[in-house]
Structures are given as C-alpha cells and as structure tokens.
Coordinates of C-alpha atoms in Angstrom, one line a residue:
L19 CA -31.9 0.3 -9.0
A20 CA -31.6 -3.4 -9.0
S21 CA -28.5 -3.4 -11.3
C22 CA -26.8 -0.9 -9.1
A23 CA -27.5 -3.0 -6.0
G24 CA -26.0 -6.0 -7.7
A25 CA -22.9 -3.9 -8.7
E26 CA -22.5 -2.8 -5.1
Q27 CA -22.7 -6.4 -4.0
R28 CA -19.9 -7.3 -6.5
E29 CA -17.8 -4.4 -5.2
K30 CA -18.2 -5.5 -1.6
Q31 CA -17.2 -9.0 -2.6
Q32 CA -14.0 -7.8 -4.3
R33 CA -12.8 -5.6 -1.4
A34 CA -9.3 -6.6 -0.3
H35 CA -10.2 -8.3 3.0
R36 CA -6.9 -9.3 4.5
G37 CA -8.5 -12.2 6.4
F38 CA -8.7 -14.0 3.0
G39 CA -5.0 -13.7 2.2
D40 CA -4.4 -17.4 2.9
R41 CA -6.5 -19.1 0.3
R42 CA -5.8 -22.7 1.2
G43 CA -8.7 -23.2 3.7
G44 CA -11.7 -24.8 2.1
V45 CA -10.1 -25.2 -1.3
I46 CA -10.8 -28.8 -2.4
S47 CA -10.0 -29.2 -6.1
A48 CA -7.2 -26.8 -6.9
R49 CA -3.6 -26.3 -6.0
T50 CA -3.1 -23.1 -3.9
Y51 CA 0.0 -21.1 -3.0
F52 CA 0.7 -19.1 0.2
Y53 CA 2.9 -16.0 -0.2
A54 CA 6.0 -16.3 1.9
D55 CA 8.5 -13.8 0.3
E56 CA 9.9 -12.7 -3.0
A57 CA 12.5 -15.4 -3.0
K58 CA 9.7 -18.1 -2.9
C59 CA 8.0 -16.4 -5.9
D60 CA 11.3 -16.7 -7.8
Q61 CA 11.5 -20.4 -6.9
H62 CA 7.9 -20.9 -8.2
M63 CA 8.9 -19.1 -11.4
E64 CA 11.9 -21.4 -11.9
I65 CA 9.6 -24.5 -11.4
F66 CA 7.2 -23.1 -14.0
L67 CA 10.1 -22.6 -16.4
R68 CA 11.2 -26.2 -15.9
C69 CA 7.6 -27.3 -16.5
I70 CA 7.5 -25.3 -19.8
D71 CA 10.7 -26.9 -20.9
A72 CA 9.4 -30.3 -20.1
S73 CA 6.2 -29.7 -22.0
G74 CA 8.2 -28.4 -25.0
G75 CA 10.4 -31.5 -25.0
S76 CA 7.8 -34.1 -24.5
S77 CA 5.0 -33.2 -26.9
E78 CA 4.3 -31.1 -29.9
D79 CA 2.0 -28.1 -29.3
G80 CA 2.2 -28.7 -25.5
F81 CA 0.6 -26.7 -22.7
S82 CA 1.9 -25.6 -19.4
A83 CA -0.3 -24.1 -16.6
I84 CA 0.7 -21.4 -14.2
K85 CA -1.0 -19.5 -11.3
L86 CA -0.4 -15.8 -10.8
T87 CA -0.8 -16.1 -7.1
A88 CA 2.4 -18.1 -7.1
L89 CA 4.3 -15.2 -8.6
A90 CA 3.4 -12.3 -6.3
R91 CA 1.9 -11.2 -3.0
P92 CA -1.8 -11.9 -3.4
Q93 CA -2.8 -8.7 -1.7
F94 CA -1.9 -6.8 -4.9
L95 CA -4.3 -8.9 -6.9
L96 CA -7.0 -8.2 -4.4
Q97 CA -6.4 -4.5 -4.5
F98 CA -6.2 -4.4 -8.3
S99 CA -9.3 -6.5 -8.6
E100 CA -11.1 -4.1 -6.3
V101 CA -10.1 -1.2 -8.6
L102 CA -11.4 -3.0 -11.7
V103 CA -14.7 -3.9 -10.1
K104 CA -15.2 -0.3 -8.8
W105 CA -14.6 1.0 -12.3
R106 CA -17.0 -1.5 -13.9
R107 CA -19.6 -0.7 -11.2
F108 CA -19.3 3.0 -12.0
F109 CA -19.9 2.2 -15.7
H110 CA -23.1 0.2 -14.9
Q111 CA -24.2 3.0 -12.6
M112 CA -23.9 5.5 -15.4
A113 CA -25.7 3.1 -17.7
A114 CA -28.6 2.8 -15.2
E115 CA -29.0 6.5 -15.1
Q116 CA -29.2 6.5 -19.0
G117 CA -32.0 3.9 -18.8
Q118 CA -29.9 0.9 -19.8
A119 CA -30.1 -1.2 -16.6
G120 CA -30.0 -4.9 -17.1
R121 CA -28.5 -5.0 -20.6
A122 CA -25.9 -7.5 -21.5
A123 CA -22.3 -6.2 -21.0
L124 CA -21.5 -5.8 -24.7
E125 CA -24.9 -4.2 -25.5
T126 CA -24.5 -1.4 -22.9
K127 CA -23.4 1.8 -24.6
L128 CA -23.2 5.2 -22.8
E129 CA -23.8 8.4 -24.7
V130 CA -20.7 10.5 -24.4
E131 CA -22.4 13.9 -24.0
K132 CA -24.7 12.6 -21.2
L133 CA -21.7 10.9 -19.5
Q134 CA -19.7 14.1 -19.6
E135 CA -22.6 15.9 -18.0
A136 CA -22.9 13.3 -15.3
L137 CA -19.1 13.4 -14.5
A138 CA -19.3 17.2 -14.2
N139 CA -22.4 17.1 -12.0
L140 CA -20.7 14.5 -9.7
G141 CA -17.7 16.7 -9.4
I142 CA -15.4 14.1 -10.9
A143 CA -14.2 16.0 -14.0
T144 CA -15.2 19.1 -15.8
K145 CA -16.3 18.8 -19.5
A146 CA -13.0 20.2 -20.5
E147 CA -11.1 17.6 -18.4
S148 CA -13.1 14.6 -19.6
Q149 CA -12.9 15.7 -23.2
D150 CA -9.4 14.2 -23.4
W151 CA -10.8 10.8 -22.2
F152 CA -13.0 10.3 -25.2
T153 CA -11.0 11.1 -28.2
G154 CA -10.6 7.7 -30.0
E155 CA -11.6 7.5 -33.6
N156 CA -14.4 5.1 -32.9
L157 CA -15.8 7.3 -30.2
R158 CA -16.0 10.3 -32.5
L159 CA -17.9 8.3 -35.0
S160 CA -20.4 6.6 -32.7
G161 CA -20.7 9.1 -29.9
T162 CA -21.0 6.3 -27.4
V163 CA -18.8 4.5 -24.9
D164 CA -19.1 0.7 -24.3
L165 CA -17.5 -1.4 -21.6
L166 CA -14.3 -2.0 -23.6
D167 CA -13.9 1.8 -24.3
W168 CA -14.5 2.4 -20.6
N169 CA -12.0 -0.2 -19.4
S170 CA -9.3 1.2 -21.8
L171 CA -9.4 4.5 -19.7
I172 CA -7.5 2.8 -16.9
D173 CA -4.9 1.2 -19.1
S174 CA -1.3 2.3 -18.3
R175 CA -1.2 3.9 -21.7
T176 CA -3.9 6.6 -20.9
K177 CA -3.8 9.9 -19.2
L178 CA -6.5 9.1 -16.6
P179 CA -5.5 10.8 -13.2
K180 CA -4.0 8.2 -10.8
L181 CA -6.2 9.2 -8.0
L182 CA -9.5 9.6 -9.9
L183 CA -12.5 9.9 -7.5
V184 CA -15.6 7.7 -8.1
P185 CA -18.9 7.8 -6.2
N186 CA -19.6 5.2 -3.5
M187 CA -23.3 4.4 -4.1
K188 CA -23.9 3.4 -0.5
T189 CA -22.5 6.5 1.1
G190 CA -22.9 9.0 -1.7
Q191 CA -19.3 10.2 -1.2
L192 CA -16.5 10.3 -3.7
E193 CA -13.7 7.9 -3.0
P194 CA -10.3 7.4 -4.7
L195 CA -10.4 4.7 -7.4
L196 CA -6.7 3.9 -7.1
S197 CA -4.9 3.5 -3.8
R198 CA -1.2 4.5 -3.4
F199 CA 1.4 1.8 -3.2
T200 CA 4.5 2.1 -1.1
E201 CA 7.9 2.1 -2.9
E202 CA 8.4 -1.6 -1.8
E203 CA 4.9 -2.5 -3.0
D204 CA 5.7 -0.9 -6.4
L205 CA 8.8 -3.0 -6.6
Q206 CA 6.9 -6.2 -5.8
M207 CA 4.4 -5.5 -8.5
K208 CA 7.2 -4.8 -11.1
R209 CA 8.8 -8.1 -10.1
M210 CA 5.6 -10.0 -10.7
L211 CA 5.2 -8.5 -14.1
Q212 CA 8.8 -9.4 -14.9
R213 CA 8.2 -13.0 -13.9
M214 CA 5.1 -13.2 -16.1
D215 CA 7.2 -11.7 -19.0
I216 CA 10.0 -14.3 -18.5
L217 CA 7.5 -17.2 -18.5
A218 CA 5.6 -16.0 -21.6
K219 CA 8.8 -15.5 -23.6
R220 CA 10.1 -19.0 -22.6
A221 CA 6.7 -20.4 -23.7
A222 CA 6.9 -18.6 -27.1
E223 CA 10.5 -19.7 -27.6
T224 CA 9.8 -23.4 -26.9
G225 CA 6.5 -23.6 -28.8
V226 CA 4.4 -24.2 -25.6
R227 CA 1.0 -22.6 -24.9
L228 CA 0.9 -21.0 -21.5
M229 CA -2.4 -21.5 -19.6
V230 CA -3.0 -19.0 -16.8
D231 CA -5.2 -20.8 -14.3
A232 CA -8.4 -19.2 -12.9
E233 CA -8.5 -18.6 -9.2
Q234 CA -11.0 -17.2 -6.7
S235 CA -13.4 -14.6 -8.0
Y236 CA -12.0 -11.9 -5.8
F237 CA -8.5 -12.3 -7.5
Q238 CA -9.9 -13.1 -10.9
P239 CA -10.5 -9.6 -12.4
A240 CA -6.8 -8.7 -11.9
I241 CA -5.6 -12.1 -13.1
S242 CA -7.7 -11.8 -16.2
R243 CA -6.6 -8.2 -16.9
L244 CA -2.9 -9.1 -16.6
T245 CA -3.5 -12.2 -18.8
L246 CA -5.2 -10.0 -21.4
E247 CA -2.1 -7.8 -21.4
M248 CA 0.1 -10.8 -22.1
Q249 CA -2.3 -12.0 -24.9
R250 CA -2.1 -8.6 -26.5
R251 CA 1.7 -8.9 -26.7
F252 CA 2.2 -12.6 -27.5
N253 CA -1.0 -13.7 -29.4
R254 CA -0.5 -11.5 -32.5
D255 CA 0.1 -14.5 -34.9
Q256 CA -1.2 -17.4 -32.9
A257 CA -2.7 -18.2 -29.5
I258 CA 0.2 -18.7 -27.1
I259 CA -1.3 -17.3 -23.9
F260 CA -4.6 -18.9 -22.7
N261 CA -6.9 -17.4 -20.1
T262 CA -9.2 -19.6 -18.0
Y263 CA -12.9 -19.0 -17.4
Q264 CA -14.8 -20.8 -14.7
C265 CA -18.3 -21.4 -15.9
Y266 CA -19.8 -21.9 -12.4
L267 CA -19.7 -18.1 -12.1
K268 CA -22.8 -16.2 -12.9
E269 CA -20.8 -13.6 -14.9
A270 CA -18.8 -16.2 -17.0
Y271 CA -20.6 -15.4 -20.3
D272 CA -20.1 -11.7 -19.9
N273 CA -16.4 -12.2 -19.2
V274 CA -15.9 -14.4 -22.2
T275 CA -17.8 -12.2 -24.6
V276 CA -16.2 -8.9 -23.5
D277 CA -12.7 -10.4 -23.7
M278 CA -13.3 -11.9 -27.1
E279 CA -14.6 -8.6 -28.5
L280 CA -11.4 -7.0 -27.3
S281 CA -9.4 -9.6 -29.3
R282 CA -11.6 -8.9 -32.4
R283 CA -11.0 -5.1 -32.2
E284 CA -7.3 -5.4 -31.7
G285 CA -6.7 -8.3 -34.0
W286 CA -5.0 -10.9 -31.8
H287 CA -5.8 -14.6 -31.3
F288 CA -8.2 -15.4 -28.5
G289 CA -7.0 -18.4 -26.4
T290 CA -9.1 -19.9 -23.6
K291 CA -9.6 -22.9 -21.4
L292 CA -13.1 -23.5 -20.2
V293 CA -13.6 -25.2 -16.8
R294 CA -16.6 -25.6 -14.5
G295 CA -14.8 -24.3 -11.5
A296 CA -12.7 -25.3 -8.5
Y297 CA -13.5 -23.0 -5.5
M298 CA -17.2 -23.4 -4.9
E299 CA -17.1 -24.1 -1.1
Q300 CA -14.6 -21.3 -0.4
E301 CA -16.5 -18.8 -2.6
R302 CA -19.8 -19.5 -0.9
N303 CA -18.3 -19.4 2.6
R304 CA -16.7 -16.1 1.9
A305 CA -19.8 -14.6 0.4
A306 CA -21.8 -15.7 3.4
Q307 CA -19.3 -14.2 5.8
L308 CA -19.2 -10.8 4.0
G309 CA -23.0 -10.7 3.4
C310 CA -22.5 -10.7 -0.4
E311 CA -24.4 -12.3 -3.2
D312 CA -23.2 -15.9 -4.0
P313 CA -21.2 -15.5 -7.2
I314 CA -21.8 -19.2 -8.1
N315 CA -24.6 -20.5 -10.3
P316 CA -27.3 -22.0 -8.1
T317 CA -27.3 -25.5 -9.6
Y318 CA -25.1 -27.9 -11.5
E319 CA -27.5 -27.7 -14.4
K320 CA -27.2 -23.9 -14.6
T321 CA -23.4 -24.3 -14.6
N322 CA -23.7 -26.8 -17.5
E323 CA -25.9 -24.4 -19.4
M324 CA -23.3 -21.6 -18.8
Y325 CA -20.5 -23.9 -19.9
H326 CA -22.2 -24.8 -23.2
R327 CA -23.3 -21.2 -23.8
C328 CA -19.7 -20.0 -23.5
L329 CA -18.4 -22.8 -25.5
D330 CA -20.8 -22.3 -28.3
Y331 CA -20.0 -18.6 -28.5
I332 CA -16.3 -19.5 -28.9
L333 CA -17.0 -22.2 -31.5
E334 CA -19.0 -19.7 -33.5
E335 CA -16.0 -17.4 -33.4
I336 CA -13.7 -20.1 -34.6
K337 CA -16.1 -20.8 -37.5
H338 CA -16.2 -17.1 -38.6
S339 CA -12.6 -16.0 -38.0
R340 CA -10.4 -19.0 -37.1
K341 CA -8.7 -16.6 -34.7
A342 CA -9.9 -18.3 -31.5
N343 CA -8.7 -21.4 -29.7
V344 CA -10.4 -23.3 -26.9
M345 CA -9.4 -26.1 -24.6
V346 CA -12.5 -28.0 -23.4
A347 CA -11.2 -29.0 -19.9
S348 CA -13.9 -31.4 -18.8
H349 CA -14.6 -34.9 -17.5
N350 CA -18.2 -34.5 -18.5
E351 CA -19.2 -36.9 -21.4
D352 CA -22.2 -34.8 -22.4
T353 CA -20.0 -31.7 -22.8
V354 CA -17.5 -33.6 -24.9
K355 CA -20.4 -35.0 -27.1
F356 CA -21.9 -31.4 -27.4
T357 CA -18.5 -30.1 -28.6
L358 CA -18.0 -32.8 -31.2
R359 CA -21.6 -32.3 -32.5
R360 CA -21.1 -28.5 -32.8
M361 CA -17.7 -28.8 -34.4
M362 CA -19.2 -31.0 -37.1
E363 CA -22.2 -28.7 -37.6
L364 CA -19.8 -25.6 -37.9
G365 CA -17.3 -27.3 -40.1
I366 CA -14.4 -27.2 -37.6
H367 CA -12.0 -30.1 -38.4
P368 CA -9.9 -31.6 -35.6
S369 CA -6.8 -31.2 -37.8
E370 CA -7.1 -27.4 -37.4
K371 CA -6.2 -27.8 -33.7
K372 CA -8.5 -24.9 -32.8
V373 CA -10.4 -27.1 -30.3
S374 CA -8.5 -29.3 -27.9
F375 CA -9.7 -31.4 -24.9
G376 CA -8.1 -31.9 -21.5
Q377 CA -8.6 -34.3 -18.6
L378 CA -6.7 -35.1 -15.4
L379 CA -4.1 -37.8 -15.6
G380 CA -5.7 -41.0 -14.3
M381 CA -9.2 -39.8 -14.8
C382 CA -11.7 -40.5 -17.6
D383 CA -9.4 -42.4 -19.9
Q384 CA -12.5 -43.7 -21.7
I385 CA -12.9 -40.1 -22.9
T386 CA -9.3 -39.2 -23.5
F387 CA -8.1 -42.2 -25.6
P388 CA -11.0 -42.4 -28.1
L389 CA -10.6 -38.7 -28.7
G390 CA -6.9 -39.1 -29.4
Q391 CA -7.5 -42.1 -31.6
A392 CA -10.1 -40.1 -33.6
G393 CA -7.5 -37.4 -34.3
F394 CA -8.6 -34.8 -31.8
P395 CA -5.9 -32.8 -29.9
V396 CA -6.3 -34.2 -26.3
Y397 CA -4.1 -33.6 -23.3
K398 CA -3.6 -35.0 -19.8
Y399 CA -3.3 -32.5 -17.0
V400 CA -0.3 -33.7 -14.9
P401 CA -0.1 -32.5 -11.3
Y402 CA 3.6 -32.2 -10.2
G403 CA 5.4 -31.4 -7.0
P404 CA 6.5 -33.0 -3.7
V405 CA 4.5 -36.2 -2.9
N406 CA 3.2 -34.8 0.3
E407 CA 1.6 -31.9 -1.6
V408 CA 0.4 -33.7 -4.7
L409 CA -1.4 -36.6 -3.0
P410 CA -3.6 -34.4 -0.9
Y411 CA -4.5 -32.4 -4.0
L412 CA -5.5 -35.6 -5.8
S413 CA -7.5 -36.9 -2.8
R414 CA -9.3 -33.5 -2.6
R415 CA -10.2 -33.8 -6.3
A416 CA -11.8 -37.1 -5.6
Q417 CA -13.6 -35.7 -2.5
E418 CA -14.9 -32.7 -4.4
N419 CA -16.1 -34.5 -7.5
R420 CA -19.4 -36.1 -6.5
G421 CA -19.5 -38.2 -9.6
F422 CA -16.0 -39.5 -9.1
M423 CA -16.9 -42.9 -7.7
K424 CA -19.7 -43.3 -10.3
R425 CA -17.1 -42.6 -13.1
A426 CA -14.6 -44.9 -11.4
N427 CA -17.1 -47.7 -11.5
R428 CA -17.8 -47.0 -15.1
E429 CA -14.1 -47.1 -16.0
R430 CA -13.7 -50.4 -14.1
D431 CA -16.6 -51.9 -16.0
L432 CA -15.2 -50.7 -19.3
L433 CA -11.8 -52.1 -18.5
W434 CA -13.3 -55.5 -17.4
S435 CA -15.3 -55.6 -20.7
E436 CA -12.2 -54.9 -22.7
F437 CA -10.2 -57.5 -20.8
K438 CA -12.8 -60.2 -21.5
R439 CA -13.0 -59.2 -25.2
R440 CA -9.3 -59.5 -25.6
L441 CA -9.1 -62.8 -23.6
F442 CA -11.8 -64.5 -25.8
A443 CA -10.3 -63.0 -29.0
G444 CA -6.8 -64.4 -28.1
S445 CA -5.3 -60.9 -28.2
L446 CA -4.7 -60.2 -24.5
F447 CA -1.2 -59.0 -25.0
D448 CA -1.4 -57.6 -28.5
P449 CA -0.4 -54.0 -28.3
S450 CA -2.3 -53.2 -31.5
H451 CA -5.5 -53.8 -29.7

C-alpha cells in the first residue's frame, strides 16, 4: 500500500546511521553542537542557565532557546527517534489493513477488536496479553485507538514489554522495537534528562519561557517527545516550555495537530514556535544518500502554505480555549501581515500576549519596531558565544537566506527615507522621532 511504503521510507530515514553523528557539515542557518563528552554537556547546560538568568534580568516575559543535542550524546536521540518512527509506522500499517490508509493523523482510529486480532495473528501478543494495553476509560467507551492512545503505550508509565517485537514490512520478520542500552548509556540518558529538568526549573523560577529548538528530522521525534514530557510537567498553569515546528517539513501539520490534541486532552498549555526551517541542504543530501523520500516540501510556496496552515490552526485554538501560545518566528512580511489579519478576525488582542513575534538581531528591524510600537510582544533572537563561532553562524544565515540582500536593500532604502524625513523636518536628533 502507498501509505505503508511511505511509512517504510520514513523509518529508513530515521535509522540511527552513525555516519551522521557529526551534524555540522552542510548546516547553513543554525548553530550545531558536536558531542565531545559528558563534561562538555555540563558546560553547555551552565551556559544555558546563564542565558536564562540574563533573559529573566533583561526583559519581562523573556525567552531563552536551548538545543537538546547540546545536552547529550546525539546517538541516543537517533535511537529514540527510530523507536518512535517504527511505532508510528506500525500504527499506520494497522490502519491500512483496516481500510484507513491516507487519512489525516488525528482522523485515523483503529478498532480495538480488529487490532487485537492482528496482534495475535502476527505473533506479537495474545488477546489476553494485549487486553491490558487497552484499558483506558476512553477506549472502553469508543472501542477505538487513535495515534495519541497508541503513542501512550510506550510511555514510561505503561506496562508495555521493553523488547516488544514489531513487524518489518520489508522483510516480513519481527524485530525488537526497543534496543538495549549499556549501563553507561543508561547513565548518559539519565544525565540528559536531569539537565533538561534543571533548565526547565530555572526557567520557571525566573519567569522565562524556554524554547526547545528544532533540529534535523532524524533527531526531531525524540526531541519533540522529550519536550512534550517537559510541557506536561511545567505547562499546567501557563506556557513555560515551547516546542519548535519546522514548516518546511511535509509532516509539520500532522505534528502540530497531534501534539495540540494531547495538550487538550491533558489540560496543559500548548506553547510553540513556528519557523520555516534551518536544515534543508543537509536534510536533502542525507535523504539522497540513504535513498529516502525528501522530507522537505518541494517549493518555498508549499512551505509558506504549510506555515500559514499550522499558524491558523494554533490561532483558532487560542480563540476557542486561550490555552495556546505561539511565537511567529519569521522575517517574512506576508506572514506577519497574515498573522495580524487573523488575530483581528478572531478577536485575539496583543495585550493577551498569546501571540508573539521574533526576528534575528540586526535583521528586519522594519518589521520588529512597528510591531513593538503597536503593542505586540516582539523579540530579537540574539546569537551568543565566542566570536569565532558566532560570526560564521551569522554569515551562513546571510548565505542561506536568498532574500537577504533584497531585504537589506529594502532596509537601507527605508533608513535613507527616514533620514531625509527627519533632516527636512529639523528633527534629526530628536529621540521622540
């Protein structure tokens, strides 16, 4: 089936290929970290803590961004991502067998009795064994399992066997879903979770929102899952932990809608940053090398459509529940105008601070300053670190952003117009202008 073939492609793409452990090559528009040892991860955590403190001391309702690959050996994130993708692929395989191929993620629901029969026929679990998997109150009422119910089965809080076997669609053989970690690997994973916990607690104490940056798609399932766990704990009363969604990915809308539905069911505040994406060249090169489907939308226009579709879904949620927050992290004027128009149509006032905007320091000030003057929460993303590391990052941003020079010319023209206006008005040095 087409959907199963697509799922197999996604699983292949997620496999923990060690050759991609160093993620720096081909990355143009994002800061990357290379794992050295646990001491280095602790150093990164201390830097992030200082950044959180600086954000808390310099602005009200500040943000601080972190990357999970700076806090652990990335191989763990690769392996965990592979597990999550295998598990999701298995769900879609069962859905295809029940005649639900091609449905949107949230609309796909498996009938429990048919699912139990399939698990028994595959030799994965007898009906008696799988009976304990599906005992939630909602399952008893509906008799169906959706993707969120399915994902909950591999939560740490459930009784799913650690070495559950799942079918490999290509070979037809059963393979273990979870691989064993060595004792040292278990310790490294625990240290990463402890670092995340320390950062989240500091952010909550200092009134800073913690944004977990998106990374390459083959790490992202694990990053998003770990971020969701932090949101479950820290976003009960307000959005403190923000996840990031890259809208150049074909599956961005499914990811946003599934995660938001989880926040609805569990009653916590959904916090997100929307970006277009930072790893296009590396993603496409990796997909070509592995013979996988390109995970990136085929055109910039398709990415724009995806961004606005995801954004509109979140804005609708803000209108209905006021339990969602979004940062529109974009240099695109059309996207900013789209957001402002939809906020007005939906009755979302800037003073609610449910919608904020973000641009890089030194870029697109003609967007940032008018937003701030109009009362919208707007932030400048400030790169920090040793000069020899930060300058190459900024130069790569300019290289990657094809519209950079066009926008730079526009900013120059706007500055020149403002200079002439003030000169002729006799208010060149008047700070009020």
